[in-house]
Coordinates of C-alpha atoms in Angstrom, one line a residue:
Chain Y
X1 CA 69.3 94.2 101.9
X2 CA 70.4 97.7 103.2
X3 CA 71.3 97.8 107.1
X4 CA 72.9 99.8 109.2
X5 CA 75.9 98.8 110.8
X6 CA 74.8 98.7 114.4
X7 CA 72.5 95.5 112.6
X8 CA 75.6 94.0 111.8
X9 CA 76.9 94.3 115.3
X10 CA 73.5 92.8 116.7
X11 CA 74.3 89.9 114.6
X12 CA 74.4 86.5 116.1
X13 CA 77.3 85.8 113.7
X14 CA 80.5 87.1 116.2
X15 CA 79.5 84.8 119.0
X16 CA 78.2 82.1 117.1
X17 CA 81.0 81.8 114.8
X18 CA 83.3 78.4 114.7
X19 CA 86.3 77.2 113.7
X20 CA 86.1 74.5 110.5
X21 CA 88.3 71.7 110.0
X22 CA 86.6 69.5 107.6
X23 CA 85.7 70.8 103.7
X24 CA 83.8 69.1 101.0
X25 CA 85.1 68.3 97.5
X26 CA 83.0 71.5 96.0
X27 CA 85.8 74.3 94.6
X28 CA 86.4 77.5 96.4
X29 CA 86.1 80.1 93.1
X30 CA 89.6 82.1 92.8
X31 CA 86.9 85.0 91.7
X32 CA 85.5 84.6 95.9
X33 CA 88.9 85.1 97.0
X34 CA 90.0 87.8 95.1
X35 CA 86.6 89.9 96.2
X36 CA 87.4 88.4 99.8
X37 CA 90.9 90.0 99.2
X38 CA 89.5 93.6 98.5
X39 CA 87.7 94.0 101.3
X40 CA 89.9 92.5 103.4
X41 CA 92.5 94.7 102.5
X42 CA 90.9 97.4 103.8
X43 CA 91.5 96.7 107.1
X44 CA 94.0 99.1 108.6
X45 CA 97.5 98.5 107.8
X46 CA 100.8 100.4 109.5
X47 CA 101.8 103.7 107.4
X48 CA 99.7 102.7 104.2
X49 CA 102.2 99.9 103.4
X50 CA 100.4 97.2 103.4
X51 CA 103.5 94.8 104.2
X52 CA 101.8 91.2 103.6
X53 CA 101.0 89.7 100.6
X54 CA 98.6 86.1 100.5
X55 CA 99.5 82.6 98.9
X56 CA 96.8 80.7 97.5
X57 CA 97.7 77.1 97.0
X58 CA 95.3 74.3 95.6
X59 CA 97.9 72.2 93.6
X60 CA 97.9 69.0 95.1
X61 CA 101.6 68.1 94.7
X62 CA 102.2 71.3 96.4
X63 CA 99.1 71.0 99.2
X64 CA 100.6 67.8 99.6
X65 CA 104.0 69.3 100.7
X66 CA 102.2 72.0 103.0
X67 CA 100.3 69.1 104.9
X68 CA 103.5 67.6 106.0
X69 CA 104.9 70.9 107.0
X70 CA 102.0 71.6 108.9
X71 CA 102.4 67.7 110.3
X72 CA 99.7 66.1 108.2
X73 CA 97.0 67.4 111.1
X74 CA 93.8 66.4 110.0
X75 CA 92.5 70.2 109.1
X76 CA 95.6 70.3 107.0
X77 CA 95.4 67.1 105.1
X78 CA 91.4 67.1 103.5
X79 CA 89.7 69.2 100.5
X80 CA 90.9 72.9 102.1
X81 CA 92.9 74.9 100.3
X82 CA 95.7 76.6 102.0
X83 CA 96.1 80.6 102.1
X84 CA 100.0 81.5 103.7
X85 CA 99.6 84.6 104.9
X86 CA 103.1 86.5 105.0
X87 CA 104.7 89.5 106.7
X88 CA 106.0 91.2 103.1
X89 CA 108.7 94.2 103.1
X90 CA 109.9 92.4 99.8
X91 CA 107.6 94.1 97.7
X92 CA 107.6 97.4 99.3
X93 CA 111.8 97.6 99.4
X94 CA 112.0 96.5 95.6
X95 CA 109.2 99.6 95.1
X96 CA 111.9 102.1 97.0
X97 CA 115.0 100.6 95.4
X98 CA 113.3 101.0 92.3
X99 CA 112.3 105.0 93.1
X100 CA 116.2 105.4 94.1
X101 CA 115.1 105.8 97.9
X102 CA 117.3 103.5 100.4
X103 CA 115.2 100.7 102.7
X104 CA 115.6 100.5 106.1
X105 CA 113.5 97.6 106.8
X106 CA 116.0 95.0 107.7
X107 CA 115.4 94.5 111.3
X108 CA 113.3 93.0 113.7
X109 CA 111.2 96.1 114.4
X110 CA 110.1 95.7 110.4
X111 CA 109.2 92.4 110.7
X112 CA 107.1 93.0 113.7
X113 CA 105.3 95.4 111.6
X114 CA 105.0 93.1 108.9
X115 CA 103.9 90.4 111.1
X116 CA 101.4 92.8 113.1
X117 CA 99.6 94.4 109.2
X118 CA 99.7 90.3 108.1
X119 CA 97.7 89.2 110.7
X120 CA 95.6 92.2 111.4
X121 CA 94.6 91.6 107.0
X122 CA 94.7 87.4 108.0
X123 CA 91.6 87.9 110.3
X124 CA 89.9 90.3 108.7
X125 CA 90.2 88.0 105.6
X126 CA 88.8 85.5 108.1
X127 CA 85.8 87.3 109.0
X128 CA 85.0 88.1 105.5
X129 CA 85.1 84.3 104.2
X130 CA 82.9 83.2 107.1
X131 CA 80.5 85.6 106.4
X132 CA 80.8 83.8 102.8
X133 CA 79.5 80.7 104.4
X134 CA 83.6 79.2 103.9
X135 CA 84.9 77.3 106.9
X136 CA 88.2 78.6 107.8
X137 CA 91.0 77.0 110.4
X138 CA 93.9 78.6 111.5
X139 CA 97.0 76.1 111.1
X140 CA 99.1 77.6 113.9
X141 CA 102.1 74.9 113.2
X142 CA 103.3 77.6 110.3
X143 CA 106.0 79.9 113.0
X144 CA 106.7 76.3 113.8
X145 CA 108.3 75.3 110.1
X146 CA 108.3 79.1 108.8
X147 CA 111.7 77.8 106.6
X148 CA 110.5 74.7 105.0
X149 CA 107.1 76.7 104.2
X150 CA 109.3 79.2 102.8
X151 CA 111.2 76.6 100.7
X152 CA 108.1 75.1 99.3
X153 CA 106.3 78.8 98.6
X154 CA 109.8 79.9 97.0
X155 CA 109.8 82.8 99.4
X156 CA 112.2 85.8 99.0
X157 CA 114.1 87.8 101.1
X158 CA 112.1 90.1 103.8
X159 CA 109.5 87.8 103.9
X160 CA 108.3 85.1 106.4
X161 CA 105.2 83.1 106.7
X162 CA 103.4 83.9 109.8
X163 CA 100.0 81.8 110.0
X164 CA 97.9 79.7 107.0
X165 CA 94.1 79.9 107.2
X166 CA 93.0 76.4 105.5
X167 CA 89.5 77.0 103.9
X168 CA 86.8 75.3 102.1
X169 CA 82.9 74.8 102.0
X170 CA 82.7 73.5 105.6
X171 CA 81.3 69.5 105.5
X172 CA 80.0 70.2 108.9
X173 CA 78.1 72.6 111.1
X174 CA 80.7 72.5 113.6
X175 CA 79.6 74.7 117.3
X176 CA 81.5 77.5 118.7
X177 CA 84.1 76.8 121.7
X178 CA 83.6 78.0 125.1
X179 CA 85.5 81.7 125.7
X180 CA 86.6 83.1 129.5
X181 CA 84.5 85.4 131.2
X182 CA 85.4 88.7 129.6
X183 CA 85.9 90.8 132.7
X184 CA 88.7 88.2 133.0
X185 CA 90.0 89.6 130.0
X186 CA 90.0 92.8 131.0
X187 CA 92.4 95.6 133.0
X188 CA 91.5 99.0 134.7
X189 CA 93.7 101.5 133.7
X190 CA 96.9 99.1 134.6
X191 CA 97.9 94.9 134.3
X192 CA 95.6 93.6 137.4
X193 CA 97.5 90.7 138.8
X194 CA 95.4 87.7 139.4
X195 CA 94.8 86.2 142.6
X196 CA 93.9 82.0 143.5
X197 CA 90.6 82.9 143.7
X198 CA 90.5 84.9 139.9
X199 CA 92.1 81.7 138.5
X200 CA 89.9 79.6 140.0
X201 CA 87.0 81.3 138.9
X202 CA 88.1 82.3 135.3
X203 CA 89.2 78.9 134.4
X204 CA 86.3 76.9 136.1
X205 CA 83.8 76.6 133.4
X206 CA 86.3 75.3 130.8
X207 CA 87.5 72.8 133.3
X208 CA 83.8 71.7 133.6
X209 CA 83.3 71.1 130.5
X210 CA 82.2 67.6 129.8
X211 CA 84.4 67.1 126.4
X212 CA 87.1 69.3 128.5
X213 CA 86.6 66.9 131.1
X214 CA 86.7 63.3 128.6
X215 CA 90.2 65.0 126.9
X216 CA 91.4 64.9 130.9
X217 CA 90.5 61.3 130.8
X218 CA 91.7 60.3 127.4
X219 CA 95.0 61.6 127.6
X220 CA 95.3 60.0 131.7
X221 CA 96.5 63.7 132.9
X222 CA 95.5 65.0 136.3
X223 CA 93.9 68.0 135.6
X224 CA 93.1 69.9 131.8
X225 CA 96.3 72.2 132.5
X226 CA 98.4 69.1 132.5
X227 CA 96.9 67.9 128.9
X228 CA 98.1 71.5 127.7
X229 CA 102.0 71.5 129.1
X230 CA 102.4 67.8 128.9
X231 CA 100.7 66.9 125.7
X232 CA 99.5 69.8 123.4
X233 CA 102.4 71.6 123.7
X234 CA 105.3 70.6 125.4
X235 CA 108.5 73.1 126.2
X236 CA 110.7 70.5 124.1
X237 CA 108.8 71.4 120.9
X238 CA 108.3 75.1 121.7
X239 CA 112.3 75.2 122.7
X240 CA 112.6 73.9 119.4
X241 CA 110.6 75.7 117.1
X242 CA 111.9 78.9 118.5
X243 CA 115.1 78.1 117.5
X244 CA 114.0 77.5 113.9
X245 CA 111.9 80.4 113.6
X246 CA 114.0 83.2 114.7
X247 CA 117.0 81.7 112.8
X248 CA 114.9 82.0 109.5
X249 CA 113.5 84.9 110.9
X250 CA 117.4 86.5 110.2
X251 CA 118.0 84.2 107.3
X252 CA 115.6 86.0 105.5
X253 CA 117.2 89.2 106.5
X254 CA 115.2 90.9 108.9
X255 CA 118.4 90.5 110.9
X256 CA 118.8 91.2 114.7
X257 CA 120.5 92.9 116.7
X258 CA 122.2 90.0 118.4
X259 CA 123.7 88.4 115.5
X260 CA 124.5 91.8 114.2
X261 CA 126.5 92.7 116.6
X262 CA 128.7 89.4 116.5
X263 CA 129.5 90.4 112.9
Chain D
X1 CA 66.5 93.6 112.4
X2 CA 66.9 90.0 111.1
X3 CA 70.0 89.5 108.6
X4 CA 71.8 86.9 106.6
X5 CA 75.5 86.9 107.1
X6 CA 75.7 87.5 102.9
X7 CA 74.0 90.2 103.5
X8 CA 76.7 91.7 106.0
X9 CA 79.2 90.6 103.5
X10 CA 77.6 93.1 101.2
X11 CA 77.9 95.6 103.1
X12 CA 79.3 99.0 102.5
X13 CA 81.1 98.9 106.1
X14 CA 84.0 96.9 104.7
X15 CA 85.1 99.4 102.4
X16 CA 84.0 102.6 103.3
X17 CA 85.8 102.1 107.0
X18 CA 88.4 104.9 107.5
X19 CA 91.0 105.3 110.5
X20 CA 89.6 108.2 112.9
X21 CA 92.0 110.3 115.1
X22 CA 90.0 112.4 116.4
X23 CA 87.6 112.0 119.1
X24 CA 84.7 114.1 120.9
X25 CA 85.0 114.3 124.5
X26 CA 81.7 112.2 124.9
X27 CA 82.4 109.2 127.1
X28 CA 82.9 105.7 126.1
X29 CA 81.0 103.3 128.3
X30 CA 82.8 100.9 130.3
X31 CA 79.0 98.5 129.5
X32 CA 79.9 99.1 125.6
X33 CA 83.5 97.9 125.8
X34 CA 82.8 94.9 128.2
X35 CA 80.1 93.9 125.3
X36 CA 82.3 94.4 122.4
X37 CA 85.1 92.4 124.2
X38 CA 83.0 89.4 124.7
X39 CA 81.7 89.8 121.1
X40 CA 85.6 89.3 119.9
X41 CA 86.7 87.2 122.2
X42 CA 84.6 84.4 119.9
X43 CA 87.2 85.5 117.3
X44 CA 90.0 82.4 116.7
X45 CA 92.8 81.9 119.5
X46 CA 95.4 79.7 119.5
X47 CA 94.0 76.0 121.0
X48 CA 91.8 77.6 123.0
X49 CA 93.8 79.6 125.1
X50 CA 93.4 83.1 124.8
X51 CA 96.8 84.3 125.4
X52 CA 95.8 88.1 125.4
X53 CA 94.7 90.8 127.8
X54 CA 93.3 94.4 127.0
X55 CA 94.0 96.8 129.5
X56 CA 91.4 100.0 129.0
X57 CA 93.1 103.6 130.8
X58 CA 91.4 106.3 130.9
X59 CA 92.9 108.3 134.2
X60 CA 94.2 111.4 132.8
X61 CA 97.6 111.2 134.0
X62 CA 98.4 107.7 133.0
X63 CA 96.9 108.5 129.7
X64 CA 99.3 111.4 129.6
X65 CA 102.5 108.7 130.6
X66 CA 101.4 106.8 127.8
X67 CA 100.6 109.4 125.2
X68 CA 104.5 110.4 126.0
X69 CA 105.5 106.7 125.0
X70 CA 103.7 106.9 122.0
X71 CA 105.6 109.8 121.0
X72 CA 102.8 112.3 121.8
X73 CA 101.3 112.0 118.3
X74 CA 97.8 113.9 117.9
X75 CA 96.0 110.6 117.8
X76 CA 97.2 109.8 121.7
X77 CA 97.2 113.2 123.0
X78 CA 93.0 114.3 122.4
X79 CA 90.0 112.4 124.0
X80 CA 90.3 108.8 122.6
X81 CA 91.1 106.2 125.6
X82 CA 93.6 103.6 124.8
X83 CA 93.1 100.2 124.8
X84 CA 97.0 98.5 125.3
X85 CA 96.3 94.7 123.5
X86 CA 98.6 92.6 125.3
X87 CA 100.2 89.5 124.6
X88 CA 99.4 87.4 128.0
X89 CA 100.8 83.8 128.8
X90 CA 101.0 84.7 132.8
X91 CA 97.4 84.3 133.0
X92 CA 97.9 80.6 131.6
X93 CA 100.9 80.0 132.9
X94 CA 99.4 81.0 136.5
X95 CA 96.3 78.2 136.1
X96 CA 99.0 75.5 135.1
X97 CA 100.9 76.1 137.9
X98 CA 98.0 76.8 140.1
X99 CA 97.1 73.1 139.0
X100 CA 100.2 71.6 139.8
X101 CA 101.5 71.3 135.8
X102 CA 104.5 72.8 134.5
X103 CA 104.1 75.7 132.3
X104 CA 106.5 75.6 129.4
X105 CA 106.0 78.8 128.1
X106 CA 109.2 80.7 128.5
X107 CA 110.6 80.8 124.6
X108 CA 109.7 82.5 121.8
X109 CA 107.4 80.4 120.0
X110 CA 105.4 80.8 123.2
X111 CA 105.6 84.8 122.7
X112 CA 104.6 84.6 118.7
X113 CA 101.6 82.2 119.9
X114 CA 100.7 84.5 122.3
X115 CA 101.4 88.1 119.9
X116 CA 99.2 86.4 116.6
X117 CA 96.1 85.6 119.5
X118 CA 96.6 89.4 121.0
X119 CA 96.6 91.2 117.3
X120 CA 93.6 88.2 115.6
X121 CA 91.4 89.6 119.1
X122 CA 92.6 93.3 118.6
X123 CA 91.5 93.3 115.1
X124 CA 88.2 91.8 115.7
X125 CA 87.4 94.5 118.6
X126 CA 88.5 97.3 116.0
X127 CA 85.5 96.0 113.4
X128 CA 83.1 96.0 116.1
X129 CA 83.9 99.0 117.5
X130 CA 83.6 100.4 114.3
X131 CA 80.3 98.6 113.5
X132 CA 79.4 100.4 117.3
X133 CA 79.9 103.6 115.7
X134 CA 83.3 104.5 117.9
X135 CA 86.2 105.4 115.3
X136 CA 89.8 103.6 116.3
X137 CA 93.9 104.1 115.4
X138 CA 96.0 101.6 116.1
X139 CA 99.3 102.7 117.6
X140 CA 102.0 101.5 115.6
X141 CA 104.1 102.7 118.2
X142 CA 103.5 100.2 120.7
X143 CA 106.4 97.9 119.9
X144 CA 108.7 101.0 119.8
X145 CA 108.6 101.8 123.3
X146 CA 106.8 98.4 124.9
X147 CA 109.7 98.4 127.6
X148 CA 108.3 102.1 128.8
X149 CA 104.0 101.2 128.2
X150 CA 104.6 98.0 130.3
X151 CA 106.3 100.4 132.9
X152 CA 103.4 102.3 132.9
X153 CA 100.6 99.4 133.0
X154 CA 102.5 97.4 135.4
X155 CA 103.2 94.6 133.2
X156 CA 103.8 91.4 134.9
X157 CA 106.4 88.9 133.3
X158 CA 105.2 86.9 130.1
X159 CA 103.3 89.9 129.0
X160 CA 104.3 92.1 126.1
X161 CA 102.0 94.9 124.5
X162 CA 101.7 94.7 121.0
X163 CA 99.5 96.6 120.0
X164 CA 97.3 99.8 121.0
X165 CA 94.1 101.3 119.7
X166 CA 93.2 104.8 121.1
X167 CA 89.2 105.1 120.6
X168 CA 86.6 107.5 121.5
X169 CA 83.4 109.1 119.5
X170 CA 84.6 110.3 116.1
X171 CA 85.2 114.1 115.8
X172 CA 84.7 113.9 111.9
X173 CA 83.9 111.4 109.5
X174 CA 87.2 110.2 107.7
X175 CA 87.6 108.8 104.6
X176 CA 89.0 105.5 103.7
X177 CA 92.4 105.2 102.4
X178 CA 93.5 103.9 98.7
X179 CA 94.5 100.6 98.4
X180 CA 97.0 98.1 96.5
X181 CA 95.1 96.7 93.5
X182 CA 94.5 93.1 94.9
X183 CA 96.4 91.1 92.7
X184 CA 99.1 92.8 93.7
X185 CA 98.6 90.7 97.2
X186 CA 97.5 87.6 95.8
X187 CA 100.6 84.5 95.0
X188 CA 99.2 81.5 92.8
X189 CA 100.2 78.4 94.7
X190 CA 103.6 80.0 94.8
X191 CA 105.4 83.5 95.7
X192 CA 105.8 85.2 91.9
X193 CA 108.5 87.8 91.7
X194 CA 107.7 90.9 91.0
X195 CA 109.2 92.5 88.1
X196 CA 109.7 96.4 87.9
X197 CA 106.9 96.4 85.2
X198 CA 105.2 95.4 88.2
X199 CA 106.1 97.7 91.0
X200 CA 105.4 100.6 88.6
X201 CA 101.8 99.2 88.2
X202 CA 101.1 98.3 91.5
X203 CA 102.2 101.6 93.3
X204 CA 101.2 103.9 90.0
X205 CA 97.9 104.9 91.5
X206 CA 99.2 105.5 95.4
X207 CA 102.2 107.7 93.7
X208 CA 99.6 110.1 92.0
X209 CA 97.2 110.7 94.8
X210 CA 96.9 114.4 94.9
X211 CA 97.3 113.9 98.2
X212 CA 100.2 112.2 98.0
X213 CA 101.7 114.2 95.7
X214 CA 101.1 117.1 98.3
X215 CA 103.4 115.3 100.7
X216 CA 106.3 114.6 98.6
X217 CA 106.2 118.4 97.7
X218 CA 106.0 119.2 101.5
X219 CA 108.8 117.2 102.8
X220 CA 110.9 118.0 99.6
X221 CA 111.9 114.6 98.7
X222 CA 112.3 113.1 94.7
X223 CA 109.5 110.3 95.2
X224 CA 107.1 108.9 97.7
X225 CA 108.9 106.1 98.6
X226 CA 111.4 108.3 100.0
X227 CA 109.2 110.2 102.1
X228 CA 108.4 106.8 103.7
X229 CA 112.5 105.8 104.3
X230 CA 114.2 109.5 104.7
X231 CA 111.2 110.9 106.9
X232 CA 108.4 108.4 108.3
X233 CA 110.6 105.0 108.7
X234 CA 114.6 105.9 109.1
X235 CA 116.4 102.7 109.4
X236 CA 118.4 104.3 112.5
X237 CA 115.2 104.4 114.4
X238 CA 113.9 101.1 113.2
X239 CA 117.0 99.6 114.6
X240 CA 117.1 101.5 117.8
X241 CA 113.4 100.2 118.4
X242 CA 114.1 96.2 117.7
X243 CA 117.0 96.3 119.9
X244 CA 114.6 97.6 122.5
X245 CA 111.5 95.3 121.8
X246 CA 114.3 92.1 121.9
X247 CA 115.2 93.0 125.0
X248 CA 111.9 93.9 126.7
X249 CA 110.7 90.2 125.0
X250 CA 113.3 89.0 126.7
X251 CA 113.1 90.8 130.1
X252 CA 109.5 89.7 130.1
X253 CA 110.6 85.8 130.1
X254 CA 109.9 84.9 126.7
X255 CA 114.0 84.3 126.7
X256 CA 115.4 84.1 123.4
X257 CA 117.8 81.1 122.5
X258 CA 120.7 83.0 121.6
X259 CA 120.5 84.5 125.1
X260 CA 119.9 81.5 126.8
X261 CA 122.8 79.4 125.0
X262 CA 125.2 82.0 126.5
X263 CA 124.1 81.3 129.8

């Protein structure tokens, strides 16, 4: 069917759209991906470079491995197969070694650029395969064990993992989430600082929510912020996995200033 | 008009879509970017939280301050309006507190959370703005100079812009740029090394673009790969710039563990 693309904005797809966690048995064809792959890699992309490359993994001994670095959470642990999506100057560095030119790309502002072109091509890869009718979920655990993802992928030098889509055919019809108020989301011309009252109001329907409101039970917390800094994600872990991150972040030599300097 | 979301997959929008820089001086309506922000504000977000905030400016002489940060390239200084994506865990932090929890968000982890939701909901409002009919550029320069933009927007700690698009009514219809071959961005269950056989094939058809060709003459360099480290990415600036963004990260509050151990 031929449409225009102000039908595809119409669509009720971008509000209706949810995250999956839970995938049958039936195969996700490497022929889908690779078409999902072309398109998505026409998403924009710093300079041209396209600095991120994709790792499709459906062996089980080594899904197996990538559950348990993603902490065996459920999403991580069914039929999905897992697609690392990684900030890449490897490739790009070996091209201008090989053309006798001399990198430059081992510092942080590189891998920011890396990181910003993988996830930019990560979502519109996301798009793309729910549009397919595949269920998708983010596994945000991957900055937290970026090194032993690495081990397991056998990933080189100037490159990091920086988030995992798991995907399958999606077992359920799961429902979208509740989203803030989007003038909430939004600044005129400068950063708005938010007063009581804005908070109040911004985070009110969320904390209404009845299964927001059964989570506040379950976990015995005071209030639905408390079940985010006490339980979801404490500063222990985040202290952590900061830690981890940025040193592999250097170990695989997209070095920073910092250490540099103590050379 | 009604539409199956394999129908939108079909579409020609995905690969036709081409970065615009150059805008008419017809107005974008405030109505149209409230709508498309609610539209990708569906788009994933790290456990629900939506650590991102888009401030729109469109005041002539703050768009002038931040054109200057972005270097005055032609794609900041005509009629687009720039949209600053920021990475935002004050809002969050603010209803935690506000409720009496503890945020634990000062640490880097908490800033990559927080940059992967700002870039996931940037990229989704650049498809469907482009789907609207508007034609966007991201500024890659937004890291280079965040210290100076978040001077500008009056950035509040534990924000950090990331990214920018400048947007307006296309002056011309662009084309889309070429492409890596896909399986040149596609690992089997592993990263696979590439080899120079490789590089050659996968960069063969960028290297003899006429246009590209055009732009190796121009800046009288041996190859285009050295175009893109002697001219458009010098490692002296690249370093300059993360020292900069580290800093500003950690101005901001998203302290780094090397700092803090030195405490």
């Amino acid at each position: 069917m031929k449409m225009e693309n102000k039908d595809i904005l119409e669509s009720s797809y971008w509000t209706a759209r949810a995250t999956e966690r839970r995938f049958t048995e039936r195969e996700v064809p490497q022929e889908l991906i690779a078409e999902l792959v072309k398109k998505a890699a026409h998403a924009p992309t710093t300079g041209g470079m396209q600095l991120y490359s994709v790792i499709v993994t459906r062996k089980p001994e080594i899904k197996k491995e990538l559950a348990a670095a993603h902490f065996n959470q459920p999403a991580a642990t069914g039929n999905g197969i897992f697609l690392t999506f990684v900030a890449d100057f490897n490739r790009f560095s070996q091209w201008c070694e090989q053309r006798g030119a001399k990198p430059g790309f081992e510092n942080f502002e590189s891998f920011t650029a890396a990181m910003l072109d993988a996830v930019i091509f990560a979502q519109q890869f996301n798009t793309l395969a729910e549009l397919a009718g595949l269920g998708c979920v983010y596994l945000g655990t991957t900055t937290y064990t970026a090194s032993r993802i690495g081990e397991i992928l056998e990933l080189p030098r100037l490159t990091v993992p920086v988030v995992t889509l798991a995907i399958g055919w999606p077992a359920v019809k799961s429902e979208g989430a509740e989203r803030l108020p989007a003038d909430a989301l939004i600044h005129d011309e400068v950063y708005h600082r938010y007063g009581a009252d804005d908070i109040d109001r911004i985070y009110s329907e969320k904390e209404s929510l009845p299964a927001n409101r059964a989570f506040v039970e379950e976990n015995g917390k005071p209030s639905l912020a408390h079940v985010f800094t006490d339980v979801r994600y404490p500063e222990a872990n985040a202290v952590k996995f900061s830690e981890d991150f940025f040193d592999y972040i250097s170990l695989q030599g997209f070095a920073w200033p910092e250490k540099n300097a103590k050379k």
